[in-house]
PDB file of C-alpha atoms in Angstrom:
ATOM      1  CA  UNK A   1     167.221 -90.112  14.992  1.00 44.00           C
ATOM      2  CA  UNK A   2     167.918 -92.589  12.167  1.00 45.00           C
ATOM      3  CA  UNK A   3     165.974 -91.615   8.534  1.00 45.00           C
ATOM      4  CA  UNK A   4     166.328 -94.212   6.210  1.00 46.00           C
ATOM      5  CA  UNK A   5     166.262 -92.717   2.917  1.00 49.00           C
ATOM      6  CA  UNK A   6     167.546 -88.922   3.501  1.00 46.00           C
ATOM      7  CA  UNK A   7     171.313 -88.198   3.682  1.00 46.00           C
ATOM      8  CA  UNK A   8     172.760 -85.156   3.945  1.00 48.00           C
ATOM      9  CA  UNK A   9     173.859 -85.317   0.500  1.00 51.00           C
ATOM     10  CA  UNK A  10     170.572 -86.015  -1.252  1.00 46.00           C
ATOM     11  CA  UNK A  11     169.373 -82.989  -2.940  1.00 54.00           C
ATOM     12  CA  UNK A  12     165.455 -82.313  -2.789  1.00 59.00           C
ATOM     13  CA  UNK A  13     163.487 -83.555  -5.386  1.00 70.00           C
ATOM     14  CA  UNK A  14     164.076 -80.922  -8.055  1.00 88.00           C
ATOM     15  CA  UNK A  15     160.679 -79.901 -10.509  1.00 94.00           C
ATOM     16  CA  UNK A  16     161.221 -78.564 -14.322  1.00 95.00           C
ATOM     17  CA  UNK A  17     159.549 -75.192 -12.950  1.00 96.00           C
ATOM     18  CA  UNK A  18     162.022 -74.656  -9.819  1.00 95.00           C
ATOM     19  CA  UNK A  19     165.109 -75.609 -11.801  1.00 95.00           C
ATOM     20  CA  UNK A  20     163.537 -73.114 -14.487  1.00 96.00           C
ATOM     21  CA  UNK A  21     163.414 -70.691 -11.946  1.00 96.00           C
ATOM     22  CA  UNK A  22     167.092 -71.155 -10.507  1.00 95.00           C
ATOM     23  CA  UNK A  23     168.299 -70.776 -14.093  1.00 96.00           C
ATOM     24  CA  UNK A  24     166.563 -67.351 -15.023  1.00 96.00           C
ATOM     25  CA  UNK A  25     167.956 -66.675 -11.533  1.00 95.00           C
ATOM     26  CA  UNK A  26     171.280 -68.029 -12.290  1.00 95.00           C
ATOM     27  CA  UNK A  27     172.023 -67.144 -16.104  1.00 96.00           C
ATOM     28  CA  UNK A  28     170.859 -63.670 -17.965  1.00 95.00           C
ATOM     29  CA  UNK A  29     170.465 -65.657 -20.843  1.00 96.00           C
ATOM     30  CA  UNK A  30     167.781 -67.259 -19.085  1.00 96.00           C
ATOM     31  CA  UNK A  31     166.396 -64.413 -17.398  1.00 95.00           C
ATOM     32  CA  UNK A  32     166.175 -62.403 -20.705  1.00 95.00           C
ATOM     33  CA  UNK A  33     164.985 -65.263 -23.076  1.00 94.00           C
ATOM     34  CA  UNK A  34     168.131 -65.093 -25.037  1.00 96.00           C
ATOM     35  CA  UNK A  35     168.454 -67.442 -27.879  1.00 97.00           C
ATOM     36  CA  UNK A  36     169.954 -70.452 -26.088  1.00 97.00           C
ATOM     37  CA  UNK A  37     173.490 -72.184 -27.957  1.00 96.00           C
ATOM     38  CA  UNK A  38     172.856 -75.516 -29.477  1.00 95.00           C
ATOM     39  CA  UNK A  39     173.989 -77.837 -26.728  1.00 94.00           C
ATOM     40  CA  UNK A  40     173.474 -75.810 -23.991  1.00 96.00           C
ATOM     41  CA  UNK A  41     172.221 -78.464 -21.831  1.00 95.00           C
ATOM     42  CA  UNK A  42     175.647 -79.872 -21.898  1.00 95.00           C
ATOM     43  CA  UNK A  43     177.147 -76.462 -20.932  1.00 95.00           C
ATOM     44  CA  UNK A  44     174.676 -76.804 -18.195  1.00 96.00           C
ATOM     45  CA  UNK A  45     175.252 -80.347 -16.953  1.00 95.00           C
ATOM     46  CA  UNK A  46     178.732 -79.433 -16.612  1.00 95.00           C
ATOM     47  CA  UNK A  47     178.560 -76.789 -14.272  1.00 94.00           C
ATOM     48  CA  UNK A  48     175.645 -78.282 -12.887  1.00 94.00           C
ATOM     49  CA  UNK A  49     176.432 -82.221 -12.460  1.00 94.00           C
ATOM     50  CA  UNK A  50     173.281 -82.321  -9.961  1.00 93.00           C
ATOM     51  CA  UNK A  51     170.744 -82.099 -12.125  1.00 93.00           C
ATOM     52  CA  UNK A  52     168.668 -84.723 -13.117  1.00 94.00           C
ATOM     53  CA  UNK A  53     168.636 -84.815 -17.563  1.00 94.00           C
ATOM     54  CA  UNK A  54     164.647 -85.309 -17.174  1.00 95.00           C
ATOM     55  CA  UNK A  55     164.185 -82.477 -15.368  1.00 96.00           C
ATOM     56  CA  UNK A  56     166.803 -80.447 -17.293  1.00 96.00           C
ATOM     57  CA  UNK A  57     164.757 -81.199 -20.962  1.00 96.00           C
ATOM     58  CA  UNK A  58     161.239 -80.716 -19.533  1.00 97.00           C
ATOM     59  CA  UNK A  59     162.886 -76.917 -18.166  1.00 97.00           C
ATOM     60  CA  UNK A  60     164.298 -76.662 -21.552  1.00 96.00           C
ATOM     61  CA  UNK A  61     161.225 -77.536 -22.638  1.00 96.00           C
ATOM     62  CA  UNK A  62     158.842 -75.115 -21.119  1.00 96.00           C
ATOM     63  CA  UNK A  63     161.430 -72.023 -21.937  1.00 97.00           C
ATOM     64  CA  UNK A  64     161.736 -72.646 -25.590  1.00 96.00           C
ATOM     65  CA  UNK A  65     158.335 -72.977 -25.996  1.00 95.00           C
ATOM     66  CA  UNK A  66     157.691 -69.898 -24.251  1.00 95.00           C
ATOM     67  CA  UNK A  67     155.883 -67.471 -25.938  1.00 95.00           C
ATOM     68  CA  UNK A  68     158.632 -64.659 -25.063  1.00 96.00           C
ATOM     69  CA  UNK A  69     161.431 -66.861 -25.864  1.00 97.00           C
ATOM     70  CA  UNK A  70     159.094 -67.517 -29.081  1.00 96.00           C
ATOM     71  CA  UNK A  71     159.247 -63.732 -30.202  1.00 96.00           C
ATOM     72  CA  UNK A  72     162.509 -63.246 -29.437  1.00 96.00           C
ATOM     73  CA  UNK A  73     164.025 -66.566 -31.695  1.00 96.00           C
ATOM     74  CA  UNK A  74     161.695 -64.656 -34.647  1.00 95.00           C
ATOM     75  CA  UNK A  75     164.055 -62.032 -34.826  1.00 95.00           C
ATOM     76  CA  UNK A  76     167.104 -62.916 -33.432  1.00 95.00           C
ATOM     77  CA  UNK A  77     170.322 -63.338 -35.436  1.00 96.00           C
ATOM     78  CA  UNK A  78     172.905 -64.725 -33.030  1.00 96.00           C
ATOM     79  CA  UNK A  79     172.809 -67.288 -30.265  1.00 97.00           C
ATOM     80  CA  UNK A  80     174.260 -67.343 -26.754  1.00 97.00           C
ATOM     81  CA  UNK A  81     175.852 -69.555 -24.277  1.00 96.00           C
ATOM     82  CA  UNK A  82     175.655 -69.835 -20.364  1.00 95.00           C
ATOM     83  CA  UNK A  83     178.249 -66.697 -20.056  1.00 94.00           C
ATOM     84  CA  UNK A  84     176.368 -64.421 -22.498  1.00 93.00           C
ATOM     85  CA  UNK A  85     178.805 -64.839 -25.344  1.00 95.00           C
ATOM     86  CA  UNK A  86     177.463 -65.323 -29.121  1.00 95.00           C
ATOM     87  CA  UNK A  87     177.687 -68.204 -30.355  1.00 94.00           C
ATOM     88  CA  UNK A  88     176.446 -69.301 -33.610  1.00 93.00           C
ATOM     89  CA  UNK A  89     173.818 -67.926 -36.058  1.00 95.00           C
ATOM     90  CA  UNK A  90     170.009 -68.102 -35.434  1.00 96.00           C
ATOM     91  CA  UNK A  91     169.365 -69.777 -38.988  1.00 95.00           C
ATOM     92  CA  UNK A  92     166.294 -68.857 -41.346  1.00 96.00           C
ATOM     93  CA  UNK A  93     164.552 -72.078 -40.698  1.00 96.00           C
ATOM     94  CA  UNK A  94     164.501 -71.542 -36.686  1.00 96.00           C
ATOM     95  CA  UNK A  95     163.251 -68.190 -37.466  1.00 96.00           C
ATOM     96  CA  UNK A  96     160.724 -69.710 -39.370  1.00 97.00           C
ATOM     97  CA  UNK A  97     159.757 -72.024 -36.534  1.00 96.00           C
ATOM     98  CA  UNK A  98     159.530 -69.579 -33.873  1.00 96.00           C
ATOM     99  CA  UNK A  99     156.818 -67.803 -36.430  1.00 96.00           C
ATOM    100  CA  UNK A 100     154.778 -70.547 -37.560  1.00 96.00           C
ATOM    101  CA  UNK A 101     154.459 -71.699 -33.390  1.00 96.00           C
ATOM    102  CA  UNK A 102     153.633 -68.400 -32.342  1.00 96.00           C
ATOM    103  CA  UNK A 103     151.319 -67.963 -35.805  1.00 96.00           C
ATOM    104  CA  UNK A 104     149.697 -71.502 -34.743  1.00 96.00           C
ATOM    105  CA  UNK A 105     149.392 -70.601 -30.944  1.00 95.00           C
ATOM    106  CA  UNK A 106     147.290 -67.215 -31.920  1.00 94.00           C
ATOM    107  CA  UNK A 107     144.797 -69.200 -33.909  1.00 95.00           C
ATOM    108  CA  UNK A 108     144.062 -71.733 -31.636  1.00 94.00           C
ATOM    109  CA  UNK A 109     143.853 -69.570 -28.716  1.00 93.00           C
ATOM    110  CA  UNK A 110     141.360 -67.657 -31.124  1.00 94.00           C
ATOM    111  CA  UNK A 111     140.051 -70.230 -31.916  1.00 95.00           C
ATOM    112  CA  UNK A 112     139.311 -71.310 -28.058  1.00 94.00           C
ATOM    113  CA  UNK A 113     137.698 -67.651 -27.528  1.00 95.00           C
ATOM    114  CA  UNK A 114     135.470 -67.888 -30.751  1.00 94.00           C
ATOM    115  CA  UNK A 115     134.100 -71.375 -28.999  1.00 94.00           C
ATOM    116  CA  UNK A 116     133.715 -69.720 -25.267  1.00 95.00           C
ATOM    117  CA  UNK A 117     131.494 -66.701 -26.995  1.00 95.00           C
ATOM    118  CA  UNK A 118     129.540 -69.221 -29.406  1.00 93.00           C
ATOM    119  CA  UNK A 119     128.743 -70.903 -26.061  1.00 94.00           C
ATOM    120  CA  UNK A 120     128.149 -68.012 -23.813  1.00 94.00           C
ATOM    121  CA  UNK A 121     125.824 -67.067 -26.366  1.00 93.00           C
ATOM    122  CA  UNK A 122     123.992 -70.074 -27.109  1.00 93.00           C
ATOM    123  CA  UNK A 123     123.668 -70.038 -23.206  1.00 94.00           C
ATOM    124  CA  UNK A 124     122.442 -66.559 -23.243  1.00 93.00           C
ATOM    125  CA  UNK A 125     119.470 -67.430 -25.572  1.00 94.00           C
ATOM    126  CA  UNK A 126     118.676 -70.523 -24.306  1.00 93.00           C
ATOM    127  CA  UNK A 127     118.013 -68.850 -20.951  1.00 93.00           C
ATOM    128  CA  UNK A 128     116.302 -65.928 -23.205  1.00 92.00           C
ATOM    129  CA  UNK A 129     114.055 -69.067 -24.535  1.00 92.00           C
ATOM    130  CA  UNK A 130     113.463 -70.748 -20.825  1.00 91.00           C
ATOM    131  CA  UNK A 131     112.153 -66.694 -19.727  1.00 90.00           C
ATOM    132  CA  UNK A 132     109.780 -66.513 -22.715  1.00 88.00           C
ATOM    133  CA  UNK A 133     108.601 -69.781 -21.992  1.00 88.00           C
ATOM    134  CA  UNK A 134     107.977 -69.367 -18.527  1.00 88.00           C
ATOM    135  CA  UNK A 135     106.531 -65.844 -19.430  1.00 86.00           C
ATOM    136  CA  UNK A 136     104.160 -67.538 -22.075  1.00 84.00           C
ATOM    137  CA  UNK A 137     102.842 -70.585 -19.756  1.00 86.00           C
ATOM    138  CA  UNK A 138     103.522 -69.320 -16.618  1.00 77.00           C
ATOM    139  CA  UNK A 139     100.433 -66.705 -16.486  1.00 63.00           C
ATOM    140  CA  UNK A 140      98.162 -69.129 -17.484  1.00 55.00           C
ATOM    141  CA  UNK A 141      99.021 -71.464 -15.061  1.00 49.00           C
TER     142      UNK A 141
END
């Protein structure tokens, strides 16, 4: 049987979400949203030489926006690399950040509820209207 493209050294096509996945698998400072080291994509594309630096930032990407990994930056005061050892300081200003994100992600999701019951409601007495109406007209008719 002769495939074209595959070879038995071509990896499947690895998603941000799987390789997530194999990291919090792979690395308790994953696992336990630790504060990640500045540069610890290189740390990872070292041990790692496979993976693809897309998919690597978009996985960064989704963790560190996390809202977990968002609470946990708020308070932290040290950072961590791949092996679990501290590395340098959390700083005040990506304190600061993790707040203001998590502060900014409350309202709008607030925000988005406040909308869904202004529009359940306005639903509710429209349909409250369309009964009355039909009550009104509809014994005469």
């Amino acid at each position: 049987m002769n495939t074209v493209n595959a070879t038995p050294e071509t990896p499947p096509a690895q998603t941000p979400r799987s390789l997530l996945k194999k990291l919090q698998a792979d690395f308790a400072v994953f696992r336990d949203s630790q504060p990640l080291a500045i540069g610890i994509d290189k740390q990872l594309l070292a041990r790692m030489p496979e993976i693809q630096r897309k998919v690597l930032r978009v996985a960064l990407g989704i963790h560190t926006n996390s809202m977990r990994y968002l609470k946990v930056m708020e308070k932290a005061t040290v950072r961590f690399d791949l092996d679990g050892n501290s590395t340098d300081e959390v700083t005040d200003e990506h304190r600061k950040h993790a707040s203001e994100t998590i502060r900014e992600r409350l309202k709008k999701e607030a925000e988005k509820r406040k909308a869904e019951r202004a529009a359940e409601a306005a639903e509710r007495q429209r349909t409250e209207k369309l009964g009355q109406l039909l009550e009104k007209f509809g014994r005469n008719g």
